[in-house]
Amino acid sequence: QVQLVESGGGLVQAGGSLRLSCAASGRTFTSYDMGWFRQAPGKEREFVAAVKWGSGYTHYADSVKGRFTISGDNAKNTVYLQMNSLKSEDTAVYYCAARKPSSSGSYDYWGQGTQVTVSS
């Protein structure tokens, strides 16, 4: 059974940094797309960043380019989201997700989310 467990959320002042972690278990994630999404109160969930496990290919939402970095540690089966220069508009619940190599569009597995609150 695939499990994705996020950690690292919290309260931070604007301009500060946080690193989120997503521990993945239950199968081998070779060639999976591992993504981070977020959902702010009253808004739809939105894409933040993704990495293709194994190739290291990454892509980001325009709103976080240059501030956030996604990376993966194959040995630990963990994906990270380093968030720098945080803004109040980054406040949201952040979700880790995994998409099978054969899938397109929607992600197949989701974590429970971790709250990030940026105070101005």
Short mmCIF file of N, CA, C and O in Angstrom, two decimals, residues 3-118:
data_model
loop_
_atom_site.label_atom_id
_atom_site.label_comp_id
_atom_site.label_asym_id
_atom_site.label_seq_id
_atom_site.Cartn_x
_atom_site.Cartn_y
_atom_site.Cartn_z
N GLN A 3 2.09 4.85 0.70
CA GLN A 3 1.86 5.89 1.70
C GLN A 3 2.79 7.06 1.44
O GLN A 3 3.98 6.86 1.16
N LEU A 4 2.24 8.25 1.55
CA LEU A 4 3.02 9.48 1.45
C LEU A 4 2.77 10.27 2.72
O LEU A 4 1.62 10.58 3.03
N VAL A 5 3.84 10.58 3.44
CA VAL A 5 3.69 11.26 4.72
C VAL A 5 4.51 12.55 4.69
O VAL A 5 5.74 12.50 4.60
N GLU A 6 3.80 13.68 4.78
CA GLU A 6 4.47 14.97 4.76
C GLU A 6 4.84 15.41 6.17
O GLU A 6 4.19 15.04 7.14
N SER A 7 5.88 16.21 6.26
CA SER A 7 6.28 16.81 7.52
C SER A 7 7.05 18.09 7.22
O SER A 7 7.43 18.34 6.07
N GLY A 8 7.26 18.90 8.26
CA GLY A 8 8.07 20.09 8.11
C GLY A 8 7.31 21.39 8.04
O GLY A 8 7.91 22.47 8.00
N GLY A 9 5.98 21.32 8.02
CA GLY A 9 5.21 22.54 8.00
C GLY A 9 5.31 23.30 9.32
O GLY A 9 5.84 22.78 10.31
N GLY A 10 4.78 24.52 9.32
CA GLY A 10 4.80 25.30 10.55
C GLY A 10 4.53 26.77 10.28
O GLY A 10 4.06 27.14 9.20
N LEU A 11 4.82 27.56 11.28
CA LEU A 11 4.61 29.01 11.22
C LEU A 11 5.97 29.69 11.02
O LEU A 11 6.93 29.40 11.75
N VAL A 12 6.03 30.58 10.04
CA VAL A 12 7.28 31.28 9.74
C VAL A 12 6.96 32.71 9.34
O VAL A 12 5.87 32.98 8.81
N GLN A 13 7.88 33.60 9.60
CA GLN A 13 7.68 34.99 9.19
C GLN A 13 7.98 35.17 7.71
O GLN A 13 8.75 34.40 7.11
N ALA A 14 7.35 36.17 7.14
CA ALA A 14 7.61 36.48 5.73
C ALA A 14 9.11 36.71 5.53
O ALA A 14 9.77 37.34 6.36
N GLY A 15 9.62 36.17 4.43
CA GLY A 15 11.04 36.24 4.15
C GLY A 15 11.82 35.05 4.67
O GLY A 15 13.00 34.88 4.32
N GLY A 16 11.19 34.24 5.49
CA GLY A 16 11.85 33.09 6.08
C GLY A 16 11.82 31.87 5.18
O GLY A 16 11.39 31.95 4.02
N SER A 17 12.29 30.75 5.74
CA SER A 17 12.41 29.50 4.96
C SER A 17 11.83 28.34 5.74
O SER A 17 11.80 28.33 6.98
N LEU A 18 11.38 27.35 5.00
CA LEU A 18 10.95 26.06 5.55
C LEU A 18 11.34 24.98 4.57
O LEU A 18 11.42 25.24 3.35
N ARG A 19 11.57 23.77 5.08
CA ARG A 19 11.78 22.63 4.20
C ARG A 19 10.74 21.56 4.53
O ARG A 19 10.69 21.06 5.66
N LEU A 20 9.96 21.22 3.53
CA LEU A 20 8.97 20.15 3.68
C LEU A 20 9.58 18.84 3.22
O LEU A 20 10.39 18.81 2.28
N SER A 21 9.17 17.77 3.88
CA SER A 21 9.61 16.43 3.50
C SER A 21 8.40 15.57 3.20
O SER A 21 7.35 15.74 3.81
N CYS A 22 8.59 14.64 2.28
CA CYS A 22 7.54 13.66 1.94
C CYS A 22 8.19 12.29 1.91
O CYS A 22 8.98 11.99 1.01
N ALA A 23 7.88 11.48 2.91
CA ALA A 23 8.41 10.12 2.99
C ALA A 23 7.46 9.19 2.26
O ALA A 23 6.28 9.09 2.62
N ALA A 24 7.98 8.51 1.24
CA ALA A 24 7.17 7.62 0.41
C ALA A 24 7.48 6.16 0.74
O ALA A 24 8.65 5.80 0.92
N SER A 25 6.46 5.34 0.80
CA SER A 25 6.67 3.92 1.09
C SER A 25 5.61 3.08 0.40
O SER A 25 4.61 3.61 -0.10
N GLY A 26 5.85 1.79 0.34
CA GLY A 26 4.86 0.87 -0.19
C GLY A 26 5.18 0.31 -1.56
O GLY A 26 4.52 -0.63 -2.02
N ARG A 27 6.16 0.87 -2.23
CA ARG A 27 6.56 0.35 -3.54
C ARG A 27 7.81 1.09 -3.98
O ARG A 27 8.28 1.99 -3.30
N THR A 28 8.34 0.67 -5.14
CA THR A 28 9.46 1.38 -5.73
C THR A 28 8.91 2.50 -6.60
O THR A 28 7.99 2.28 -7.39
N PHE A 29 9.48 3.68 -6.49
CA PHE A 29 8.93 4.84 -7.17
C PHE A 29 9.76 5.27 -8.38
O PHE A 29 9.69 6.41 -8.83
N THR A 30 10.49 4.32 -8.94
CA THR A 30 11.30 4.62 -10.12
C THR A 30 10.43 5.21 -11.23
O THR A 30 9.40 4.66 -11.58
N SER A 31 10.88 6.35 -11.77
CA SER A 31 10.22 7.04 -12.88
C SER A 31 8.86 7.66 -12.52
O SER A 31 8.17 8.16 -13.40
N TYR A 32 8.49 7.59 -11.27
CA TYR A 32 7.27 8.28 -10.86
C TYR A 32 7.50 9.79 -10.91
O TYR A 32 8.61 10.28 -10.73
N ASP A 33 6.45 10.53 -11.15
CA ASP A 33 6.45 11.97 -10.92
C ASP A 33 6.05 12.19 -9.46
O ASP A 33 5.01 11.70 -9.02
N MET A 34 6.85 12.93 -8.74
CA MET A 34 6.56 13.28 -7.35
C MET A 34 6.29 14.77 -7.31
O MET A 34 7.14 15.57 -7.73
N GLY A 35 5.13 15.14 -6.83
CA GLY A 35 4.75 16.55 -6.88
C GLY A 35 4.36 17.12 -5.53
O GLY A 35 4.05 16.38 -4.60
N TRP A 36 4.42 18.42 -5.48
CA TRP A 36 3.90 19.17 -4.34
C TRP A 36 2.78 20.07 -4.85
O TRP A 36 2.93 20.75 -5.89
N PHE A 37 1.68 20.06 -4.11
CA PHE A 37 0.54 20.91 -4.41
C PHE A 37 0.20 21.67 -3.14
O PHE A 37 0.65 21.32 -2.05
N ARG A 38 -0.62 22.71 -3.27
CA ARG A 38 -1.06 23.42 -2.08
C ARG A 38 -2.49 23.91 -2.26
O ARG A 38 -2.96 24.10 -3.38
N GLN A 39 -3.14 24.09 -1.12
CA GLN A 39 -4.50 24.60 -1.13
C GLN A 39 -4.67 25.61 -0.01
O GLN A 39 -4.51 25.26 1.17
N ALA A 40 -4.96 26.83 -0.40
CA ALA A 40 -5.21 27.91 0.57
C ALA A 40 -6.70 27.95 0.89
O ALA A 40 -7.52 27.48 0.09
N PRO A 41 -7.07 28.50 2.03
CA PRO A 41 -8.49 28.58 2.40
C PRO A 41 -9.31 29.28 1.33
O PRO A 41 -8.95 30.36 0.86
N GLY A 42 -10.40 28.64 0.93
CA GLY A 42 -11.29 29.23 -0.04
C GLY A 42 -10.81 29.16 -1.48
O GLY A 42 -11.45 29.71 -2.38
N LYS A 43 -9.68 28.49 -1.70
CA LYS A 43 -9.13 28.39 -3.06
C LYS A 43 -9.00 26.93 -3.48
O LYS A 43 -8.99 26.02 -2.66
N GLU A 44 -8.87 26.74 -4.78
CA GLU A 44 -8.67 25.39 -5.29
C GLU A 44 -7.21 24.97 -5.09
O GLU A 44 -6.31 25.80 -4.99
N ARG A 45 -7.04 23.66 -5.04
CA ARG A 45 -5.68 23.13 -4.94
C ARG A 45 -4.91 23.48 -6.20
O ARG A 45 -5.44 23.40 -7.31
N GLU A 46 -3.63 23.86 -6.02
CA GLU A 46 -2.83 24.26 -7.17
C GLU A 46 -1.48 23.56 -7.15
O GLU A 46 -0.94 23.22 -6.10
N PHE A 47 -0.94 23.37 -8.33
CA PHE A 47 0.37 22.75 -8.51
C PHE A 47 1.45 23.71 -8.03
O PHE A 47 1.39 24.92 -8.27
N VAL A 48 2.47 23.14 -7.37
CA VAL A 48 3.60 23.93 -6.90
C VAL A 48 4.89 23.52 -7.63
O VAL A 48 5.56 24.35 -8.23
N ALA A 49 5.22 22.24 -7.56
CA ALA A 49 6.47 21.76 -8.16
C ALA A 49 6.41 20.26 -8.32
O ALA A 49 5.63 19.58 -7.64
N ALA A 50 7.24 19.73 -9.22
CA ALA A 50 7.30 18.28 -9.41
C ALA A 50 8.70 17.88 -9.86
O ALA A 50 9.44 18.68 -10.45
N VAL A 51 9.03 16.64 -9.56
CA VAL A 51 10.30 16.05 -9.99
C VAL A 51 10.04 14.64 -10.48
O VAL A 51 9.22 13.93 -9.90
N LYS A 52 10.70 14.25 -11.56
CA LYS A 52 10.59 12.88 -12.03
C LYS A 52 11.69 12.08 -11.36
O LYS A 52 12.88 12.34 -11.58
N TRP A 53 11.26 11.12 -10.53
CA TRP A 53 12.21 10.35 -9.76
C TRP A 53 13.10 9.55 -10.68
O TRP A 53 12.64 8.82 -11.52
N GLY A 54 14.39 9.71 -10.49
CA GLY A 54 15.37 8.99 -11.31
C GLY A 54 16.06 9.91 -12.29
O GLY A 54 17.28 9.91 -12.39
N SER A 55 15.29 10.73 -13.01
CA SER A 55 15.89 11.62 -14.00
C SER A 55 16.29 12.94 -13.40
O SER A 55 17.21 13.60 -13.90
N GLY A 56 15.59 13.35 -12.33
CA GLY A 56 15.87 14.64 -11.72
C GLY A 56 15.22 15.81 -12.42
O GLY A 56 15.39 16.96 -12.02
N TYR A 57 14.45 15.52 -13.48
CA TYR A 57 13.77 16.61 -14.20
C TYR A 57 12.77 17.28 -13.27
O TYR A 57 12.00 16.61 -12.60
N THR A 58 12.79 18.59 -13.22
CA THR A 58 11.90 19.34 -12.35
C THR A 58 11.14 20.41 -13.13
O THR A 58 11.58 20.87 -14.18
N HIS A 59 9.97 20.78 -12.59
CA HIS A 59 9.30 21.97 -13.09
C HIS A 59 8.49 22.60 -11.98
O HIS A 59 8.15 21.93 -10.99
N TYR A 60 8.24 23.89 -12.13
CA TYR A 60 7.68 24.69 -11.05
C TYR A 60 6.55 25.58 -11.56
O TYR A 60 6.53 25.99 -12.71
N ALA A 61 5.67 25.91 -10.65
CA ALA A 61 4.69 26.95 -10.92
C ALA A 61 5.42 28.29 -10.99
O ALA A 61 6.41 28.51 -10.29
N ASP A 62 4.92 29.17 -11.83
CA ASP A 62 5.57 30.48 -11.99
C ASP A 62 5.66 31.23 -10.66
O ASP A 62 6.62 31.96 -10.42
N SER A 63 4.67 31.03 -9.81
CA SER A 63 4.60 31.78 -8.56
C SER A 63 5.70 31.42 -7.58
O SER A 63 5.96 32.17 -6.63
N VAL A 64 6.36 30.28 -7.78
CA VAL A 64 7.39 29.85 -6.83
C VAL A 64 8.77 29.73 -7.46
O VAL A 64 9.75 29.46 -6.76
N LYS A 65 8.86 29.93 -8.76
CA LYS A 65 10.17 29.81 -9.43
C LYS A 65 11.18 30.77 -8.82
O LYS A 65 10.88 31.94 -8.57
N GLY A 66 12.37 30.25 -8.59
CA GLY A 66 13.42 31.05 -8.00
C GLY A 66 13.38 31.12 -6.49
O GLY A 66 14.34 31.58 -5.85
N ARG A 67 12.30 30.64 -5.88
CA ARG A 67 12.17 30.66 -4.41
C ARG A 67 12.10 29.25 -3.84
O ARG A 67 12.61 29.01 -2.74
N PHE A 68 11.46 28.34 -4.54
CA PHE A 68 11.28 26.97 -4.06
C PHE A 68 12.15 26.02 -4.88
O PHE A 68 12.36 26.22 -6.07
N THR A 69 12.63 24.97 -4.23
CA THR A 69 13.41 23.94 -4.90
C THR A 69 12.91 22.57 -4.48
O THR A 69 12.84 22.28 -3.28
N ILE A 70 12.59 21.73 -5.46
CA ILE A 70 12.16 20.36 -5.18
C ILE A 70 13.34 19.44 -5.45
O ILE A 70 14.10 19.64 -6.40
N SER A 71 13.48 18.43 -4.60
CA SER A 71 14.56 17.46 -4.78
C SER A 71 14.14 16.13 -4.19
O SER A 71 13.18 16.06 -3.42
N GLY A 72 14.87 15.09 -4.57
CA GLY A 72 14.55 13.76 -4.07
C GLY A 72 15.79 13.04 -3.60
O GLY A 72 16.88 13.24 -4.15
N ASP A 73 15.62 12.24 -2.58
CA ASP A 73 16.70 11.38 -2.08
C ASP A 73 16.26 9.94 -2.29
O ASP A 73 15.41 9.42 -1.54
N ASN A 74 16.83 9.30 -3.31
CA ASN A 74 16.40 7.94 -3.65
C ASN A 74 16.66 6.96 -2.51
O ASN A 74 15.84 6.06 -2.26
N ALA A 75 17.77 7.14 -1.82
CA ALA A 75 18.13 6.20 -0.76
C ALA A 75 17.12 6.24 0.38
O ALA A 75 16.85 5.23 1.03
N LYS A 76 16.55 7.41 0.62
CA LYS A 76 15.59 7.57 1.71
C LYS A 76 14.15 7.55 1.23
O LYS A 76 13.22 7.67 2.03
N ASN A 77 13.94 7.43 -0.08
CA ASN A 77 12.58 7.48 -0.64
C ASN A 77 11.83 8.71 -0.14
O ASN A 77 10.67 8.64 0.25
N THR A 78 12.53 9.83 -0.17
CA THR A 78 11.97 11.06 0.37
C THR A 78 12.12 12.19 -0.65
O THR A 78 13.15 12.31 -1.30
N VAL A 79 11.08 12.98 -0.76
CA VAL A 79 11.09 14.15 -1.62
C VAL A 79 11.02 15.39 -0.73
O VAL A 79 10.28 15.40 0.26
N TYR A 80 11.76 16.41 -1.10
CA TYR A 80 11.82 17.63 -0.30
C TYR A 80 11.32 18.82 -1.10
O TYR A 80 11.41 18.85 -2.33
N LEU A 81 10.82 19.81 -0.38
CA LEU A 81 10.50 21.09 -0.99
C LEU A 81 11.12 22.15 -0.10
O LEU A 81 10.65 22.42 1.00
N GLN A 82 12.22 22.73 -0.59
CA GLN A 82 12.87 23.82 0.11
C GLN A 82 12.20 25.12 -0.30
O GLN A 82 12.16 25.44 -1.49
N MET A 83 11.67 25.83 0.68
CA MET A 83 10.92 27.06 0.40
C MET A 83 11.64 28.24 1.04
O MET A 83 11.78 28.29 2.26
N ASN A 84 12.11 29.14 0.20
CA ASN A 84 12.82 30.34 0.67
C ASN A 84 12.02 31.59 0.31
O ASN A 84 11.12 31.54 -0.53
N SER A 85 12.39 32.69 0.94
CA SER A 85 11.73 33.98 0.67
C SER A 85 10.22 33.85 0.71
O SER A 85 9.50 34.31 -0.19
N LEU A 86 9.73 33.22 1.76
CA LEU A 86 8.30 32.94 1.85
C LEU A 86 7.48 34.21 1.96
O LEU A 86 7.91 35.21 2.57
N LYS A 87 6.30 34.17 1.35
CA LYS A 87 5.38 35.29 1.34
C LYS A 87 4.08 34.86 2.01
O LYS A 87 3.78 33.67 2.09
N SER A 88 3.28 35.84 2.42
CA SER A 88 2.01 35.51 3.06
C SER A 88 1.12 34.71 2.12
O SER A 88 0.35 33.85 2.58
N GLU A 89 1.24 34.95 0.84
CA GLU A 89 0.40 34.22 -0.13
C GLU A 89 0.83 32.77 -0.31
O GLU A 89 0.15 32.01 -1.00
N ASP A 90 1.93 32.37 0.31
CA ASP A 90 2.34 30.96 0.29
C ASP A 90 1.62 30.16 1.39
O ASP A 90 1.76 28.93 1.45
N THR A 91 0.88 30.83 2.25
CA THR A 91 0.14 30.15 3.31
C THR A 91 -0.88 29.19 2.70
O THR A 91 -1.70 29.58 1.87
N ALA A 92 -0.80 27.93 3.10
CA ALA A 92 -1.67 26.90 2.54
C ALA A 92 -1.37 25.57 3.22
O ALA A 92 -0.37 25.44 3.94
N VAL A 93 -2.23 24.59 2.95
CA VAL A 93 -1.89 23.21 3.27
C VAL A 93 -1.15 22.66 2.06
O VAL A 93 -1.63 22.77 0.93
N TYR A 94 0.02 22.09 2.30
CA TYR A 94 0.86 21.55 1.24
C TYR A 94 0.72 20.02 1.20
O TYR A 94 0.85 19.36 2.25
N TYR A 95 0.50 19.50 0.00
CA TYR A 95 0.31 18.07 -0.19
C TYR A 95 1.38 17.50 -1.08
O TYR A 95 1.75 18.10 -2.11
N CYS A 96 1.84 16.33 -0.71
CA CYS A 96 2.75 15.56 -1.56
C CYS A 96 1.89 14.58 -2.38
O CYS A 96 0.88 14.06 -1.88
N ALA A 97 2.31 14.32 -3.62
CA ALA A 97 1.55 13.41 -4.47
C ALA A 97 2.50 12.64 -5.37
O ALA A 97 3.61 13.11 -5.66
N ALA A 98 2.04 11.48 -5.81
CA ALA A 98 2.83 10.63 -6.70
C ALA A 98 1.99 10.20 -7.89
O ALA A 98 0.80 9.88 -7.74
N ARG A 99 2.62 10.21 -9.05
CA ARG A 99 1.92 9.81 -10.29
C ARG A 99 2.71 8.69 -10.96
O ARG A 99 3.93 8.81 -11.17
N LYS A 100 2.00 7.63 -11.32
CA LYS A 100 2.64 6.48 -11.97
C LYS A 100 3.21 6.88 -13.32
O LYS A 100 2.68 7.78 -13.98
N PRO A 101 4.26 6.20 -13.76
CA PRO A 101 4.83 6.52 -15.08
C PRO A 101 3.82 6.38 -16.22
O PRO A 101 3.90 7.09 -17.21
N SER A 102 2.84 5.47 -16.05
CA SER A 102 1.87 5.22 -17.11
C SER A 102 0.71 6.20 -17.07
O SER A 102 -0.14 6.22 -17.97
N SER A 103 0.64 7.03 -16.04
CA SER A 103 -0.49 7.95 -15.91
C SER A 103 -0.18 9.28 -16.58
O SER A 103 0.97 9.64 -16.80
N SER A 104 -1.24 10.01 -16.90
CA SER A 104 -1.09 11.38 -17.39
C SER A 104 -2.19 12.20 -16.73
O SER A 104 -3.29 11.71 -16.49
N GLY A 105 -1.86 13.42 -16.43
CA GLY A 105 -2.87 14.26 -15.82
C GLY A 105 -2.88 14.10 -14.32
O GLY A 105 -1.96 14.51 -13.64
N SER A 106 -3.92 13.45 -13.79
CA SER A 106 -4.11 13.38 -12.35
C SER A 106 -3.03 12.54 -11.67
O SER A 106 -2.53 11.58 -12.24
N TYR A 107 -2.74 12.91 -10.43
CA TYR A 107 -1.83 12.13 -9.61
C TYR A 107 -2.60 10.99 -8.95
O TYR A 107 -3.80 11.11 -8.68
N ASP A 108 -1.88 9.90 -8.68
CA ASP A 108 -2.52 8.68 -8.22
C ASP A 108 -2.57 8.54 -6.70
O ASP A 108 -3.48 7.92 -6.16
N TYR A 109 -1.59 9.09 -6.02
CA TYR A 109 -1.51 8.94 -4.57
C TYR A 109 -1.27 10.30 -3.93
O TYR A 109 -0.54 11.13 -4.50
N TRP A 110 -1.84 10.47 -2.74
CA TRP A 110 -1.75 11.74 -2.05
C TRP A 110 -1.43 11.54 -0.57
O TRP A 110 -1.87 10.56 0.04
N GLY A 111 -0.68 12.49 0.00
CA GLY A 111 -0.47 12.51 1.43
C GLY A 111 -1.59 13.26 2.13
O GLY A 111 -2.52 13.75 1.48
N GLN A 112 -1.46 13.36 3.44
CA GLN A 112 -2.52 13.98 4.23
C GLN A 112 -2.38 15.50 4.33
O GLN A 112 -3.31 16.17 4.76
N GLY A 113 -1.22 16.02 3.98
CA GLY A 113 -1.02 17.46 3.98
C GLY A 113 -0.32 17.96 5.22
O GLY A 113 -0.40 17.35 6.29
N THR A 114 0.36 19.09 5.07
CA THR A 114 1.01 19.74 6.20
C THR A 114 0.80 21.25 6.05
O THR A 114 0.90 21.80 4.96
N GLN A 115 0.46 21.89 7.15
CA GLN A 115 0.10 23.31 7.13
C GLN A 115 1.35 24.19 7.13
O GLN A 115 2.25 23.99 7.95
N VAL A 116 1.35 25.15 6.24
CA VAL A 116 2.39 26.19 6.21
C VAL A 116 1.70 27.53 6.38
O VAL A 116 0.79 27.87 5.61
N THR A 117 2.11 28.27 7.39
CA THR A 117 1.54 29.58 7.64
C THR A 117 2.65 30.61 7.65
O THR A 117 3.62 30.48 8.41
N VAL A 118 2.52 31.62 6.80
CA VAL A 118 3.52 32.68 6.69
C VAL A 118 2.91 33.97 7.23
O VAL A 118 1.91 34.45 6.69
#
